[in-house]
Short mmCIF file of C-alpha atoms and ligand atoms in Angstrom, two decimals:
data_model
loop_
_atom_site.label_atom_id
_atom_site.label_comp_id
_atom_site.label_asym_id
_atom_site.label_seq_id
_atom_site.Cartn_x
_atom_site.Cartn_y
_atom_site.Cartn_z
CA MET A 100 -18.10 -22.20 -29.88
CA SER A 101 -14.62 -22.63 -28.48
CA GLY A 102 -11.64 -22.38 -30.75
CA GLN A 103 -9.50 -24.36 -28.30
CA GLU A 104 -11.99 -27.26 -28.30
CA ALA A 105 -12.15 -27.05 -32.03
CA ALA A 106 -8.35 -27.16 -32.15
CA ALA A 107 -8.22 -30.25 -29.87
CA GLU A 108 -10.62 -32.30 -32.00
CA PRO A 109 -9.83 -33.54 -35.45
CA GLN A 110 -10.96 -30.54 -37.34
CA ASP A 111 -11.68 -29.38 -40.78
CA PRO A 112 -8.25 -28.72 -42.32
CA ARG A 113 -9.66 -25.45 -43.66
CA LEU A 114 -10.21 -24.33 -40.07
CA THR A 115 -6.62 -25.23 -39.14
CA GLU A 116 -5.54 -23.21 -42.12
CA LEU A 117 -7.78 -20.29 -41.02
CA TYR A 118 -6.15 -20.17 -37.53
CA LYS A 119 -2.72 -20.11 -39.15
CA GLU A 120 -3.87 -17.28 -41.34
CA PHE A 121 -5.18 -15.32 -38.31
CA ASP A 122 -1.81 -15.77 -36.67
CA ALA A 123 0.17 -14.72 -39.71
CA LEU A 124 -2.00 -11.62 -40.14
CA GLY A 125 -1.74 -10.57 -36.47
CA LEU A 126 -5.36 -11.42 -35.71
CA ILE A 127 -7.01 -13.21 -32.78
CA PRO A 128 -10.60 -14.41 -32.97
CA LEU A 129 -12.80 -13.33 -30.07
CA TRP A 130 -14.29 -16.79 -29.50
CA THR A 131 -10.97 -18.21 -28.28
CA GLU A 132 -10.39 -15.33 -25.84
CA ARG A 133 -13.85 -14.37 -24.65
CA GLU A 134 -13.24 -14.98 -20.94
CA ASP A 135 -10.17 -12.73 -20.94
CA LEU A 136 -11.72 -10.07 -23.16
CA MET A 137 -15.17 -10.02 -21.55
CA PRO A 138 -15.00 -11.29 -17.95
CA LEU A 139 -18.26 -11.21 -15.98
CA HIS A 140 -16.67 -8.73 -13.52
CA PRO A 141 -13.21 -7.20 -13.04
CA LYS A 142 -10.55 -9.88 -12.52
CA PRO A 143 -7.54 -7.80 -11.54
CA ALA A 144 -4.05 -9.16 -12.03
CA ALA A 145 -3.02 -6.95 -9.08
CA ILE A 146 -3.51 -8.72 -5.77
CA PRO A 147 -4.34 -7.48 -2.27
CA HIS A 148 -0.90 -7.00 -0.74
CA ARG A 149 0.77 -5.38 2.29
CA TRP A 150 4.17 -3.71 2.52
CA ARG A 151 5.49 -3.17 6.04
CA TRP A 152 6.70 0.39 6.62
CA ALA A 153 9.40 -0.82 9.01
CA GLU A 154 10.86 -2.95 6.19
CA LEU A 155 10.49 -0.24 3.55
CA TYR A 156 12.16 2.28 5.82
CA ALA A 157 15.06 -0.06 6.67
CA THR A 158 15.80 -0.63 2.97
CA ALA A 159 15.46 3.09 2.25
CA VAL A 160 18.08 3.81 4.94
CA LYS A 161 20.46 1.35 3.25
CA ALA A 162 19.76 2.95 -0.14
CA GLY A 163 20.54 6.29 1.51
CA GLU A 164 23.99 4.99 2.46
CA LEU A 165 24.74 3.37 -0.89
CA VAL A 166 22.94 5.33 -3.61
CA PRO A 167 23.49 9.05 -4.14
CA VAL A 168 20.59 11.24 -5.24
CA GLY A 169 21.16 13.62 -8.12
CA ARG A 170 20.77 14.41 -11.78
CA GLY A 171 19.90 11.38 -13.89
CA GLY A 172 18.34 9.09 -11.29
CA GLU A 173 16.54 12.19 -9.97
CA ARG A 174 14.95 10.62 -6.89
CA ARG A 175 15.84 8.02 -4.25
CA ALA A 176 12.37 6.54 -4.56
CA ILE A 177 11.71 2.82 -4.13
CA SER A 178 8.45 1.74 -5.70
CA LEU A 179 5.93 -0.82 -4.48
CA SER A 180 5.71 -3.60 -7.04
CA ASN A 181 2.44 -5.49 -6.78
CA PRO A 182 3.25 -9.25 -6.89
CA GLY A 183 0.42 -9.75 -9.41
CA LEU A 184 1.82 -7.22 -11.86
CA HIS A 185 4.70 -9.22 -13.31
CA GLY A 186 7.62 -7.27 -11.89
CA LEU A 187 6.38 -3.84 -12.95
CA PRO A 188 7.01 -1.00 -10.47
CA HIS A 189 3.24 -0.51 -10.14
CA ALA A 190 1.17 -0.79 -6.96
CA THR A 191 -2.03 -1.19 -9.02
CA PRO A 192 -2.58 -1.08 -12.81
CA THR A 193 -2.99 2.71 -12.60
CA LEU A 194 -1.11 3.84 -9.48
CA TRP A 195 2.54 4.19 -8.59
CA ALA A 196 3.53 4.31 -4.91
CA ALA A 197 6.97 4.64 -3.39
CA ILE A 198 8.91 5.48 -0.31
CA GLN A 199 11.24 8.38 -1.04
CA TYR A 200 14.24 9.01 1.22
CA LEU A 201 16.25 12.22 1.36
CA GLY A 202 19.32 12.23 3.57
CA PRO A 203 20.64 15.14 5.67
CA ASN A 204 21.07 18.28 3.56
CA GLU A 205 20.48 16.39 0.32
CA VAL A 206 18.86 17.90 -2.75
CA ALA A 207 16.60 16.15 -5.29
CA PRO A 208 17.01 18.12 -8.52
CA VAL A 209 14.32 20.12 -10.30
CA HIS A 210 12.35 18.52 -13.11
CA ARG A 211 8.81 18.27 -14.38
CA HIS A 212 6.64 15.60 -15.93
CA ALA A 213 3.14 15.25 -17.29
CA GLN A 214 2.28 12.69 -14.59
CA ASN A 215 0.47 13.99 -11.51
CA ALA A 216 2.09 13.39 -8.13
CA PHE A 217 1.54 13.88 -4.42
CA ARG A 218 3.55 13.31 -1.27
CA PHE A 219 2.05 12.19 2.01
CA VAL A 220 4.21 12.62 5.10
CA LEU A 221 4.07 9.85 7.68
CA GLU A 222 6.65 11.36 9.98
CA GLY A 223 9.40 13.95 10.14
CA GLU A 224 9.92 17.45 8.80
CA GLY A 225 12.64 19.69 7.47
CA VAL A 226 12.26 19.08 3.73
CA TRP A 227 10.89 21.79 1.46
CA THR A 228 9.53 20.85 -1.94
CA ILE A 229 9.70 23.72 -4.39
CA VAL A 230 6.69 23.54 -6.71
CA ASP A 231 6.76 25.95 -9.67
CA GLY A 232 9.10 28.16 -7.68
CA ASP A 233 7.01 28.08 -4.49
CA PRO A 234 8.79 26.52 -1.49
CA VAL A 235 6.37 24.24 0.39
CA ALA A 236 7.26 22.83 3.82
CA MET A 237 6.72 19.09 4.26
CA ARG A 238 5.63 18.02 7.74
CA ARG A 239 3.97 15.06 9.45
CA GLY A 240 0.42 14.41 8.21
CA ASP A 241 0.60 16.88 5.32
CA LEU A 242 -0.51 16.12 1.77
CA LEU A 243 1.57 18.01 -0.79
CA LEU A 244 0.60 18.21 -4.45
CA THR A 245 2.77 18.26 -7.53
CA PRO A 246 0.24 18.52 -10.37
CA GLY A 247 1.38 17.35 -13.79
CA TRP A 248 3.93 19.61 -15.52
CA ALA A 249 4.72 21.64 -12.39
CA TRP A 250 8.47 22.09 -11.86
CA HIS A 251 9.59 20.49 -8.61
CA GLY A 252 12.68 19.70 -6.58
CA HIS A 253 13.17 18.90 -2.90
CA HIS A 254 15.81 19.87 -0.37
CA ASN A 255 16.43 18.65 3.14
CA THR A 256 17.43 21.58 5.35
CA THR A 257 18.29 19.45 8.38
CA ASP A 258 20.91 16.97 9.52
CA GLN A 259 18.23 14.27 9.83
CA PRO A 260 16.97 12.09 6.99
CA MET A 261 13.33 12.28 5.97
CA ALA A 262 11.15 9.70 4.19
CA TRP A 263 7.67 10.01 2.78
CA LEU A 264 5.11 8.35 0.50
CA ASP A 265 5.01 9.38 -3.15
CA GLY A 266 1.94 8.62 -5.26
CA LEU A 267 1.75 9.15 -9.01
CA ASP A 268 -0.47 8.20 -11.96
CA ILE A 269 2.55 6.79 -13.84
CA PRO A 270 0.99 3.43 -14.87
CA LEU A 271 -2.14 5.18 -16.17
CA SER A 272 -0.06 7.73 -18.05
CA SER A 273 2.05 4.91 -19.44
CA ALA A 274 -1.01 2.93 -20.62
CA LEU A 275 -2.37 6.06 -22.32
CA ASN A 276 1.05 7.11 -23.66
CA THR A 277 0.74 10.60 -22.24
CA GLU A 278 4.24 10.79 -20.73
CA PHE A 279 6.39 13.93 -21.06
CA PHE A 280 9.45 14.83 -18.99
CA GLU A 281 11.85 17.74 -18.79
CA PHE A 282 14.98 18.35 -16.71
CA GLY A 283 15.22 21.64 -14.84
CA PRO A 284 18.32 23.58 -13.80
CA ASN A 285 21.12 21.54 -12.22
CA THR A 286 21.25 23.71 -9.13
CA LEU A 287 18.50 24.58 -6.69
CA ASP A 288 19.01 28.29 -6.08
CA ASP A 289 16.05 29.03 -3.83
CA ARG A 290 16.82 27.47 -0.43
CA SER A 291 14.32 29.65 1.44
CA THR A 292 12.19 27.95 4.08
CA PRO A 293 8.93 29.88 4.53
CA GLU A 294 6.39 28.50 7.03
CA ARG A 295 3.58 29.00 4.51
CA SER A 296 3.81 28.62 0.76
CA LYS A 297 2.49 31.31 -1.57
CA ALA A 298 -0.19 28.81 -2.66
CA GLU A 299 -1.43 28.48 0.92
CA ARG A 300 -1.39 32.23 1.46
CA ILE A 301 -3.72 32.62 -1.53
CA TRP A 302 -5.82 29.43 -1.36
CA GLY A 303 -5.47 28.06 2.17
CA HIS A 304 -8.35 29.85 3.89
CA PRO A 305 -11.45 27.63 4.38
CA GLY A 306 -14.32 28.66 2.13
CA LEU A 307 -12.64 31.86 1.00
CA ARG A 308 -11.99 32.25 -2.70
CA PRO A 309 -9.76 35.05 -3.96
CA LEU A 310 -11.43 37.23 -6.58
CA SER A 311 -8.23 36.93 -8.59
CA GLY A 312 -8.99 33.19 -8.86
CA LEU A 313 -12.56 32.85 -10.03
CA ALA A 314 -11.70 30.75 -13.08
CA ASP A 315 -11.70 27.02 -12.39
CA ILE A 316 -8.30 25.34 -12.34
CA PRO A 317 -8.44 21.59 -13.18
CA LYS A 318 -5.52 20.69 -10.87
CA SER A 319 -5.81 22.08 -7.35
CA PRO A 320 -3.78 25.29 -6.88
CA LEU A 321 -3.47 24.52 -3.15
CA ALA A 322 0.00 22.96 -2.88
CA ALA A 323 -0.36 21.80 0.73
CA TYR A 324 -3.19 20.33 2.80
CA ARG A 325 -1.98 20.65 6.39
CA TRP A 326 -2.43 17.99 9.06
CA GLU A 327 -3.82 20.52 11.51
CA HIS A 328 -6.83 21.05 9.20
CA THR A 329 -7.26 17.37 8.28
CA ASP A 330 -7.09 16.36 11.94
CA ALA A 331 -9.57 19.05 12.98
CA ALA A 332 -12.02 17.99 10.25
CA LEU A 333 -11.93 14.35 11.37
CA THR A 334 -12.14 15.29 15.05
CA GLY A 335 -15.16 17.49 14.32
CA GLN A 336 -17.07 14.66 12.63
CA LEU A 337 -16.48 12.22 15.49
CA GLU A 338 -17.28 14.82 18.16
CA LEU A 339 -20.56 15.74 16.48
CA GLU A 340 -21.44 12.07 16.14
CA ALA A 341 -20.71 11.57 19.86
CA GLU A 342 -23.02 14.50 20.60
CA GLY A 343 -25.83 12.60 18.85
CA HIS A 344 -25.86 14.28 15.42
CA GLU A 345 -26.70 12.00 12.53
CA GLY A 346 -25.19 11.84 9.06
CA VAL A 347 -21.93 13.59 9.96
CA THR A 348 -19.65 10.55 9.59
CA ALA A 349 -19.19 8.13 6.68
CA HIS A 350 -20.27 5.19 8.89
CA PRO A 351 -20.76 4.92 12.65
CA GLY A 352 -17.36 5.61 14.24
CA HIS A 353 -15.79 6.29 10.84
CA ALA A 354 -14.92 9.87 9.94
CA ALA A 355 -13.57 10.62 6.48
CA ILE A 356 -12.58 13.54 4.27
CA ARG A 357 -11.56 13.94 0.65
CA PHE A 358 -8.84 16.38 -0.34
CA SER A 359 -10.46 18.66 -2.89
CA ASN A 360 -9.67 21.34 -5.41
CA PRO A 361 -10.88 24.66 -3.95
CA THR A 362 -11.79 25.99 -7.40
CA THR A 363 -14.04 23.11 -8.47
CA GLY A 364 -14.80 21.00 -5.39
CA ALA A 365 -13.54 17.99 -7.39
CA ASP A 366 -10.62 15.75 -6.44
CA ALA A 367 -7.39 17.58 -5.68
CA LEU A 368 -5.69 15.87 -8.65
CA PRO A 369 -7.56 15.01 -11.85
CA THR A 370 -6.42 11.38 -11.90
CA ILE A 371 -5.90 10.51 -8.22
CA ARG A 372 -8.40 10.59 -5.35
CA THR A 373 -6.85 11.35 -1.96
CA GLU A 374 -8.65 10.83 1.35
CA MET A 375 -8.06 10.60 5.08
CA HIS A 376 -10.07 8.25 7.29
CA ARG A 377 -10.32 7.93 11.08
CA LEU A 378 -11.91 4.97 12.85
CA ARG A 379 -12.75 5.09 16.52
CA ALA A 380 -11.21 2.33 18.64
CA GLY A 381 -13.04 -0.89 17.82
CA ALA A 382 -15.01 0.65 14.91
CA ALA A 383 -15.29 -0.98 11.50
CA VAL A 384 -15.85 0.10 7.92
CA PRO A 385 -18.42 -2.39 6.58
CA ALA A 386 -17.53 -4.58 3.61
CA SER A 387 -17.94 -2.99 0.21
CA ARG A 388 -16.44 -3.14 -3.23
CA GLU A 389 -15.65 -0.43 -5.73
CA VAL A 390 -14.74 -0.15 -9.41
CA ALA A 391 -11.39 1.50 -8.68
CA SER A 392 -8.04 0.42 -7.29
CA SER A 393 -6.63 1.90 -4.07
CA VAL A 394 -3.54 2.10 -1.95
CA TRP A 395 -3.99 2.65 1.78
CA GLN A 396 -1.38 3.74 4.30
CA VAL A 397 -1.73 3.56 8.06
CA PHE A 398 -0.93 6.98 9.49
CA GLU A 399 -1.51 6.15 13.15
CA GLY A 400 -2.80 3.15 15.06
CA GLU A 401 -3.32 -0.50 14.34
CA GLY A 402 -6.02 -2.56 12.74
CA ALA A 403 -6.84 -4.98 9.98
CA PHE A 404 -8.06 -5.00 6.39
CA VAL A 405 -10.14 -7.96 5.26
CA VAL A 406 -9.79 -8.12 1.48
CA ASN A 407 -11.65 -10.85 -0.43
CA GLY A 408 -11.85 -12.79 2.81
CA GLY A 409 -8.11 -12.57 3.59
CA ARG A 410 -7.10 -10.77 6.77
CA ILE A 411 -4.21 -8.29 6.59
CA ASP A 412 -3.03 -6.88 9.93
CA VAL A 413 -1.56 -3.39 9.71
CA THR A 414 0.37 -1.01 11.89
CA HIS A 415 2.07 2.41 11.60
CA GLY A 416 3.04 3.22 8.01
CA ASP A 417 2.04 -0.11 6.47
CA LEU A 418 0.68 0.07 2.92
CA VAL A 419 -2.06 -2.12 1.47
CA THR A 420 -3.24 -2.41 -2.13
CA VAL A 421 -6.92 -3.05 -2.76
CA PRO A 422 -7.57 -4.04 -6.39
CA SER A 423 -10.67 -3.01 -8.27
CA TRP A 424 -13.83 -4.88 -7.24
CA ALA A 425 -12.15 -6.54 -4.26
CA GLU A 426 -14.42 -6.72 -1.23
CA VAL A 427 -12.83 -4.78 1.61
CA SER A 428 -13.71 -4.12 5.21
CA ILE A 429 -11.52 -2.39 7.77
CA GLU A 430 -11.33 -2.81 11.53
CA ALA A 431 -9.66 -0.53 14.03
CA GLY A 432 -7.71 -2.11 16.87
CA THR A 433 -7.89 -1.05 20.49
CA GLY A 434 -7.02 2.57 19.67
CA GLU A 435 -8.02 5.08 16.98
CA LEU A 436 -6.94 4.18 13.47
CA ASP A 437 -5.99 6.93 10.98
CA LEU A 438 -5.64 5.92 7.34
CA PHE A 439 -4.54 7.78 4.24
CA ARG A 440 -5.89 6.43 0.97
CA PHE A 441 -5.40 7.18 -2.70
CA SER A 442 -7.19 5.68 -5.68
CA ASP A 443 -7.89 6.03 -9.38
CA ALA A 444 -11.60 6.70 -8.75
CA PRO A 445 -11.66 10.14 -10.47
CA VAL A 446 -10.65 8.53 -13.75
CA ILE A 447 -13.24 5.76 -13.44
CA GLU A 448 -15.93 8.32 -12.59
CA LYS A 449 -15.06 10.65 -15.45
CA LEU A 450 -15.35 7.69 -17.82
CA HIS A 451 -18.60 6.51 -16.15
CA PHE A 452 -17.33 2.98 -15.57
CA HIS A 453 -18.61 3.07 -11.98
CA THR A 454 -22.32 3.32 -12.82
CA LEU A 455 -23.64 -0.24 -12.70
CA PRO A 456 -27.10 -1.66 -12.06
CA ALA A 457 -27.51 -3.17 -8.60
CA SER A 458 -27.83 -6.70 -10.01
CA VAL A 459 -24.32 -6.43 -11.45
CA ALA A 460 -22.97 -4.67 -8.38
CA GLU A 461 -23.95 -7.73 -6.29
CA ARG A 462 -21.74 -10.14 -8.21
CA THR A 463 -18.86 -11.50 -6.22
CA THR A 464 -15.27 -11.95 -7.20
CA HIS A 465 -14.40 -15.06 -5.26
C1 1HN B 44 9.25 12.07 -9.17
O1 1HN B 44 9.47 13.19 -9.86
C2 1HN B 44 9.21 12.10 -7.80
O2 1HN B 44 9.43 14.43 -7.67
C3 1HN B 44 8.97 10.94 -7.10
O3 1HN B 44 9.73 13.34 -5.88
C4 1HN B 44 8.78 9.76 -7.74
C5 1HN B 44 8.66 8.51 -9.80
C6 1HN B 44 8.74 8.45 -11.14
C7 1HN B 44 8.96 9.58 -11.89
C8 1HN B 44 9.12 10.79 -11.26
C9 1HN B 44 9.46 13.38 -7.06
C10 1HN B 44 8.83 9.71 -9.13
C11 1HN B 44 9.07 10.87 -9.86
#
């Protein structure tokens, strides 16, 4: 039965009265909304979309000239607003992504919030982020974590600006109403610039767990995942594959790693999956779809995403959103393609929304 059809035809006046009553009582009958409430597969409002890094960076530079950073606004961060999400500052329904720009010698004040955050550094160095009192250097290719409720502020120690990618679970936190925020001190007293953070000195040794840290910690205690390690891990996979070993890469010519929590082996952040991918020149990631939404950023190289049949060419720094259940394949150009990706997959997996029978998993979106 369709309520709309019923409404269009001359109908029993008692039914007209009933719909008025529903409305007055704040009720909506399922039969008029079934397709929205129970679609056959995810029909995301978010759309596949690309933001050019060159354009983001150029606007960030202008913001750097015109907008001071300090207490109140807190961060000179410019968020990616997915065109399908009605003007919200959300890249996907669950993920927030932004370019953050810190000018020469600028300071972003200390605060903390319940939302989990990371920074991924496309280029540059010279900023230290101080996480729960631990100064952490930010350099090209590094992934830096700011788990929920950790105090954090940033300071640029150089006379050059620096920009990076911020990712947070703000939209998820907002949907669940789990947001808390607290301002820290107005001044950043610790301007020290150690090469290695305390977190790395304790946790940053492959496969070695300190006996002082045998209890699992739900948010990774390792504040920094350094490019030198990520790069070596990806290089190792591709080298072994070239030597004829099987099962060492994600797909032929496609090396990939997940940033993980050294105490549990789970995702580095409880709500956000973070990964690095490397495709050999000319290699491709075959088409697949996933019950999770992602944001990808090109770290190095050029290539293309094909999302739901639409081709999106990408180059250095470009960001692409891939909505839940969109079919995506990726092609490297004439050189190697390095890609950073983050997604809401840990949340989906914890809630077991990803376990579907194959017959359902074959349904298409377009
Ligand atoms: C935040 O604290 C940072 O610490 C970046 O750099 C972006 C977006 C919304 C709310 C807090 C940061 C943020 C943010």
